[in-house]
XYZ file of C-alpha atoms in Angstrom:
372
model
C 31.304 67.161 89.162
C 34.477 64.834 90.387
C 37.191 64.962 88.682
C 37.865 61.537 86.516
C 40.977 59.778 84.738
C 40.855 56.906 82.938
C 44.645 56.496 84.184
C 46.306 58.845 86.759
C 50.660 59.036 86.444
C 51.586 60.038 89.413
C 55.123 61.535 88.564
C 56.216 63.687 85.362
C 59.876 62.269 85.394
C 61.505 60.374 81.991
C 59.490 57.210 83.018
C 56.299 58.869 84.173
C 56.270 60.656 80.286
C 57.418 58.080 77.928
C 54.237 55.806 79.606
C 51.821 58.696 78.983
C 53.196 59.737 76.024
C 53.406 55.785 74.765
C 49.346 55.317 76.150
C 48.206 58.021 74.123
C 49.927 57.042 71.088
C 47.765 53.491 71.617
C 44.650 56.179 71.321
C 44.011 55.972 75.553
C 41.761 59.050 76.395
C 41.398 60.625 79.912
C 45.253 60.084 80.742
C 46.402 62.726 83.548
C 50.244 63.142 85.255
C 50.711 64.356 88.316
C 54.164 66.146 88.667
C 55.032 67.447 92.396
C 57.772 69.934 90.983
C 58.465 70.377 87.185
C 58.630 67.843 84.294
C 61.931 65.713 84.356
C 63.461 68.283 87.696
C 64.502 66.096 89.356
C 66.285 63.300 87.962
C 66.535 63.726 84.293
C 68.420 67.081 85.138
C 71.591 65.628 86.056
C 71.419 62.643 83.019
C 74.056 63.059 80.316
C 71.644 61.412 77.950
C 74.159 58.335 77.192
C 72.622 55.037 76.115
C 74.618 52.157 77.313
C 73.852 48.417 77.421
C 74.071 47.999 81.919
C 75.077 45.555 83.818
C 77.308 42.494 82.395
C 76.506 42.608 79.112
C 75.847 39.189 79.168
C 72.588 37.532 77.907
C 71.869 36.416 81.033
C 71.806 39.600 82.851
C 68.553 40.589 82.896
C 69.598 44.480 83.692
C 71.513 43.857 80.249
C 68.680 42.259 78.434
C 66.035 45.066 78.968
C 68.728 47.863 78.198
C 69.543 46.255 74.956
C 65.814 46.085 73.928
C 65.352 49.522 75.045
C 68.712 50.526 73.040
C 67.305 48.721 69.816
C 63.950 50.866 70.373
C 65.601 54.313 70.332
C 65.490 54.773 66.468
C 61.843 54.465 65.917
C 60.970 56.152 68.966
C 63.342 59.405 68.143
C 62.307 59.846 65.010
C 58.090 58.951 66.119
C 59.216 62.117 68.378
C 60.166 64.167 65.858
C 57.240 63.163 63.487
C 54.751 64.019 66.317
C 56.290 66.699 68.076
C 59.456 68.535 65.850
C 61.356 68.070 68.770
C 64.937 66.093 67.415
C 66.532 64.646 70.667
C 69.396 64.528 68.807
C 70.626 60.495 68.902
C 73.745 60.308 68.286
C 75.985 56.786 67.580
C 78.894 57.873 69.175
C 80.535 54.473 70.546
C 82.469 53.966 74.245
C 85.738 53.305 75.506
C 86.282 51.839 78.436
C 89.494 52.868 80.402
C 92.308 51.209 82.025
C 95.098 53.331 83.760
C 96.051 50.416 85.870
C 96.984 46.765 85.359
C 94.174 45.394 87.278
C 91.553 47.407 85.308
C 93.150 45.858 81.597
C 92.707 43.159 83.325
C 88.705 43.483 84.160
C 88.130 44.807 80.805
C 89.669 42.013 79.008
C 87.920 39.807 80.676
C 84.819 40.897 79.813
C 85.496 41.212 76.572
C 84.535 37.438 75.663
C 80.633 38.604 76.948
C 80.566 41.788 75.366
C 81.412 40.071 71.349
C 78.580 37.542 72.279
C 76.430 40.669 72.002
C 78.590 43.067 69.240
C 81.658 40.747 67.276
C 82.898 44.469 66.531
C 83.849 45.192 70.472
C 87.874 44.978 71.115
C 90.420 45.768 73.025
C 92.635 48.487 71.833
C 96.381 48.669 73.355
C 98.120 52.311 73.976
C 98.739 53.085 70.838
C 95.561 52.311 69.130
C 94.036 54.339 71.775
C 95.777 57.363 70.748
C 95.153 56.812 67.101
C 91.646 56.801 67.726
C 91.716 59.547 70.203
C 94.394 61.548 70.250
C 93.184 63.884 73.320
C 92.582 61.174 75.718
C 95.839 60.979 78.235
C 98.775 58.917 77.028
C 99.029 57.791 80.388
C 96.196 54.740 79.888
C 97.180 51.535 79.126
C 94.775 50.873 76.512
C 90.323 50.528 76.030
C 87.790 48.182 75.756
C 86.026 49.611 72.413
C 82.043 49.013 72.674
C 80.493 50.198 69.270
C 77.157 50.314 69.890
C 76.554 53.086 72.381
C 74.217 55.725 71.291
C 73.552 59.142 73.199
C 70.869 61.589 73.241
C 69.995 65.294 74.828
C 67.864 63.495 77.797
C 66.656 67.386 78.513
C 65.330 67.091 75.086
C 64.168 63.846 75.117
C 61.998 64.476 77.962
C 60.385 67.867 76.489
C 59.502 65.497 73.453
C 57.633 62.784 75.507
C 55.700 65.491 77.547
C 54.994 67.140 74.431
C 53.957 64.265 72.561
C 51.778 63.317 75.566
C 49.903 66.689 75.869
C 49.614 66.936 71.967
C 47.808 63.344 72.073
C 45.493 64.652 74.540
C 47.066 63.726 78.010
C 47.059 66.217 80.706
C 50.237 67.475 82.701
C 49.947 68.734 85.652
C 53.066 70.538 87.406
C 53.435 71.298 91.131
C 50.567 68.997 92.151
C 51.860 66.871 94.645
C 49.984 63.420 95.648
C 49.255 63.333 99.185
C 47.251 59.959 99.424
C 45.251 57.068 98.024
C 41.353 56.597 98.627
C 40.840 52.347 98.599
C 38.161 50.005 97.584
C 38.987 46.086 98.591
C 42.500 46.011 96.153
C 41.432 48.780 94.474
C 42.541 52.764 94.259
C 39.470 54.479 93.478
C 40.773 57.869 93.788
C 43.955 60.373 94.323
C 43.868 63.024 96.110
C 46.417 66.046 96.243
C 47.034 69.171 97.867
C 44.217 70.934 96.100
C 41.294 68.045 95.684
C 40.641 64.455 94.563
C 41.029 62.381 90.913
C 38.498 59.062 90.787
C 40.902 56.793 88.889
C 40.483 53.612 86.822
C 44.257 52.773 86.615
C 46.989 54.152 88.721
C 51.195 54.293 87.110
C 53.516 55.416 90.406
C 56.248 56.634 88.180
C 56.947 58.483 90.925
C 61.198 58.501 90.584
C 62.864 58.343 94.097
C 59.620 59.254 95.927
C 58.016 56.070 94.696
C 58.931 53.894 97.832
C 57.048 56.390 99.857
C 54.375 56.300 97.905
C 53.960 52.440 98.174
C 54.210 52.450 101.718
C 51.424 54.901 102.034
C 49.446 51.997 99.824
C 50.975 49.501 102.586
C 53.629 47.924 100.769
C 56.811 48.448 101.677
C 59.682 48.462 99.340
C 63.452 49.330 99.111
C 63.056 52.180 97.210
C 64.946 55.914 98.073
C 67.288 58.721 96.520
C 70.286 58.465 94.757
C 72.227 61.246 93.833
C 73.882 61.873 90.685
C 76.113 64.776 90.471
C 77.322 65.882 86.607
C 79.418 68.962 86.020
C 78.773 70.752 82.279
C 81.947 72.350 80.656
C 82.301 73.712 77.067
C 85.228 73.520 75.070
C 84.703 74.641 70.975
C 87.691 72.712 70.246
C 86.965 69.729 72.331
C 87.970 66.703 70.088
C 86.739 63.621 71.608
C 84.395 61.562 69.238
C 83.466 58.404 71.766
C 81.912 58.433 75.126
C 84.688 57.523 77.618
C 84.322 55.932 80.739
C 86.312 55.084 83.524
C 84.504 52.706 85.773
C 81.629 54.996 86.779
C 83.027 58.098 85.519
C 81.909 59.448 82.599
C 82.699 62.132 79.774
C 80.945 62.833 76.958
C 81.255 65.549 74.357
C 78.138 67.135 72.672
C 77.210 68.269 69.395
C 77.230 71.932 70.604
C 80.711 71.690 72.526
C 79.047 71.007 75.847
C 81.112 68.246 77.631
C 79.342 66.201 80.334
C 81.494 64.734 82.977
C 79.559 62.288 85.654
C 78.570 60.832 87.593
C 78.474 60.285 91.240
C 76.305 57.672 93.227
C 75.441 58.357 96.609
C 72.960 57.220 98.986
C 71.480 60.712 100.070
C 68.679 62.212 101.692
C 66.157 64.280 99.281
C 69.046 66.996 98.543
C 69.450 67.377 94.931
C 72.624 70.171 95.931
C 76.050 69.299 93.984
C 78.215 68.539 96.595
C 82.413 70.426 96.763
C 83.437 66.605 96.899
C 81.546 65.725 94.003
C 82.573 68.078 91.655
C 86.032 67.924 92.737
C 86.204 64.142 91.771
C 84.235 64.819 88.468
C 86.421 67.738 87.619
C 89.488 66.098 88.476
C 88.812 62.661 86.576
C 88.251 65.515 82.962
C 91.315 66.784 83.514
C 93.139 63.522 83.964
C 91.494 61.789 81.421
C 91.501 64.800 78.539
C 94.329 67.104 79.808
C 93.463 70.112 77.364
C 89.952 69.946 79.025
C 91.844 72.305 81.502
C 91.307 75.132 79.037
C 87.220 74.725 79.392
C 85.210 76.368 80.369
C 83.219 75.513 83.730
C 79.579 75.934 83.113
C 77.853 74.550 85.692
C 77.498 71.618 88.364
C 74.067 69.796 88.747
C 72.537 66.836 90.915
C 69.209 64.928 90.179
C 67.652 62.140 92.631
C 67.838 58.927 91.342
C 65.260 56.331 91.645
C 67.267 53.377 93.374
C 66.141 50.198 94.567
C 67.835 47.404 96.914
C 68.783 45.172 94.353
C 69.683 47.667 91.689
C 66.837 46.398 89.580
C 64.251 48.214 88.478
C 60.643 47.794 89.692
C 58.265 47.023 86.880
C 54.866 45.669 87.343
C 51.554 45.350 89.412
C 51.681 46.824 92.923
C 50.724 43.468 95.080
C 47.731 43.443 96.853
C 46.010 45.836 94.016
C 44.365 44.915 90.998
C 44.301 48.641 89.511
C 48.235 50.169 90.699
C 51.041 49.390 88.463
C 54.688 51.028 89.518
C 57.289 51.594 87.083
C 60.416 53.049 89.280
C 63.936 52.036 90.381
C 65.667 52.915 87.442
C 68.674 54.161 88.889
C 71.216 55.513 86.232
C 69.765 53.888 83.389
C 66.227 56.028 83.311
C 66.790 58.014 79.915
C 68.207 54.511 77.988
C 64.971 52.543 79.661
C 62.386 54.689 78.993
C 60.989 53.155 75.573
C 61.133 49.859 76.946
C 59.562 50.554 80.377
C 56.541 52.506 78.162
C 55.918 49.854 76.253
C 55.409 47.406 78.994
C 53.660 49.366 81.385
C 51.287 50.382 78.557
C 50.786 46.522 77.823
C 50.194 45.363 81.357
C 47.518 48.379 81.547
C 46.050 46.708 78.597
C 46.132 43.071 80.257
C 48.988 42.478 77.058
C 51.670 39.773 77.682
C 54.608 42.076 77.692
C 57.432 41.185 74.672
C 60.137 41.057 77.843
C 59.983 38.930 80.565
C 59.357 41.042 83.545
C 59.638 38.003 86.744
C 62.932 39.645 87.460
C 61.494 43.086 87.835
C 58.350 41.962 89.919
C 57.742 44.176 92.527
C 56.333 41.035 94.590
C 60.127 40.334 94.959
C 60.229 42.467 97.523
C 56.951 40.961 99.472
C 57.214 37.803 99.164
């Protein structure tokens, strides 16, 4: 007998869970995900887990707009996690501050301070000295922060354990080291998948796919600006390490743990499919905790990791119908922000497999945009 899925997931990353764990919770049956490596290897590995609105901040950002949706979901979906699984992801509120050694980047920062209140009348700018107050371990050497109260941060490890887990427990099936070597058609349909080791006949096909998804669309015959990204994040511990918020300088992260784990990140770099930390890369990331929090010299240097991040041309994500299928949705292009979209992209996905109006207006995030 052929093997049959009422929806096939091809990729077991943050995104490719969360949907499957989100369908089953619906009640979906016959829901399979196809994972060329190990669940949430590849880019989830080198996520610090922190939850921050991207983009402007302003309401008219749509980047900013679908984090902040996703942001307000995290609650009810950690604690529907816990409830199904008795995995705690551990979401913490935590807060940010946003850096400024130099004139020009007080500057920045107070200028988009007038956006940021629009969305939380708490945010403000704190000079040198209220920076200290507030954190006495952060270098006396900045000129002040912008303070954002509303970031959140999770273990994204964790997190993705508890969407597999609550995806498998509802009845979906996960699939490791099956890797998708092509699509069997039907007019604009997929009928089937096959893989190294047979075929799937499929109703619905999710290409969740992470940084591999591009390839996988052009083997459909649509071509779009998807490829790698590489994150690099270096993992120190420090028992004493007293730094409450989530500070950021530009791109740069650091964020302390409940367990004393600090995570320092994170590159961006256009890369071939090499997930290997990079002597460059850890020097700036290594360099920039030290600067930042001088008694982080005292930690202790765990390790250094890289994940391959799912990027797309215009650094939005890709969220909808595959053009030219009536059956293929992809859900990719997430960049940086693939642990904070997660509950968001789930719930829409699941919706347009269920021919729902999604809540969010998705025109931004077509994938026609690429096709047209």
């Amino acid at each position: 007998m052929p093997e049959r899925a009422s929806v096939v997931i091809v990729g077991g990353g943050i995104i490719g869970c969360a949907v499957a764990a989100e369908l089953v919770r619906r009640g979906w049956r016959g829901v399979r995900v196809l994972e060329r490596s190990t669940v949430g290897g590849q880019a989830s590995i080198a996520y610090a887990g922190l939850l921050s609105i991207p983009g402007s901040g302003s309401a008219s950002d749509p980047l900013s707009e679908l984090g902040a949706a996703s942001l307000a979901r995290f609650p009810a979906v950690a604690a529907d996690l816990r409830e199904r699984t008795g995995i705690d992801v551990e979401l913490r509120h935590t807060g940010a501050l946003l850096l400024a050694f130099t004139a020009d980047e007080e500057a920045a920062l107070r200028a988009a301070l007038p956006i940021l209140r629009a969305r939380d009348a708490a945010c403000c700018w704190l000079d040198q000295h209220e920076l200290r107050q507030l954190e006495p371990a952060v270098s006396p050497l900045f000129r002040g922060a912008l303070l954002l109260p509303f970031e959140h941060q999770v273990l994204s490890p964790r997190l993705v354990e508890a969407f597999a887990r609550a995806a498998a427990l509802g009845g979906a099936r996960i699939e490791e080291g099956v890797e998708v070597t092509g699509f069997e058609r039907d007019g604009d349909r997929v009928v089937a998948v096959r893989t190294r080791t047979g075929r799937i006949e499929a109703e619905r096909v999710v290409v969740a796919a992470g940084a591999w998804s591009g390839a996988l669309a052009a083997g459909l015959g649509v071509p779009l600006p998807l490829g790698p990204l590489r994150g690099q994040l270096v993992l120190l511990h420090a028992w004493d390490a007293r730094v409450r918020h989530t500070l950021y300088r530009g791109d740069l992260y650091l964020a302390v743990k409940a367990d004393g784990t600090v995570a320092v990140g994170s590159t961006e770099e256009l890369a071939v499919y090499d997930r290997r930390p990079t002597l460059e890369g850890v020097r700036q990331l290594v360099t920039f905790a030290h600067e930042t929090v001088p008694a982080l010299g005292r930690a202790v240097f765990r390790e250094a990791l890289a994940g391959l991040r799912p990027w797309s041309a215009d650094g939005l994500p890709v969220l909808g119908r595959l053009p030219g299928y009536e059956n293929v949705w992809i859900a990719s292009g997430h960049a940086r922000h693939g642990i904070l979209l997660s509950p968001v992209t789930a719930e829409v996905v699941a919706d347009l497999l269920e021919g729902k109006a999604p809540v969010l207006d998705l025109a931004p995030f077509d994938p026609a945009r690429f096709v047209r």
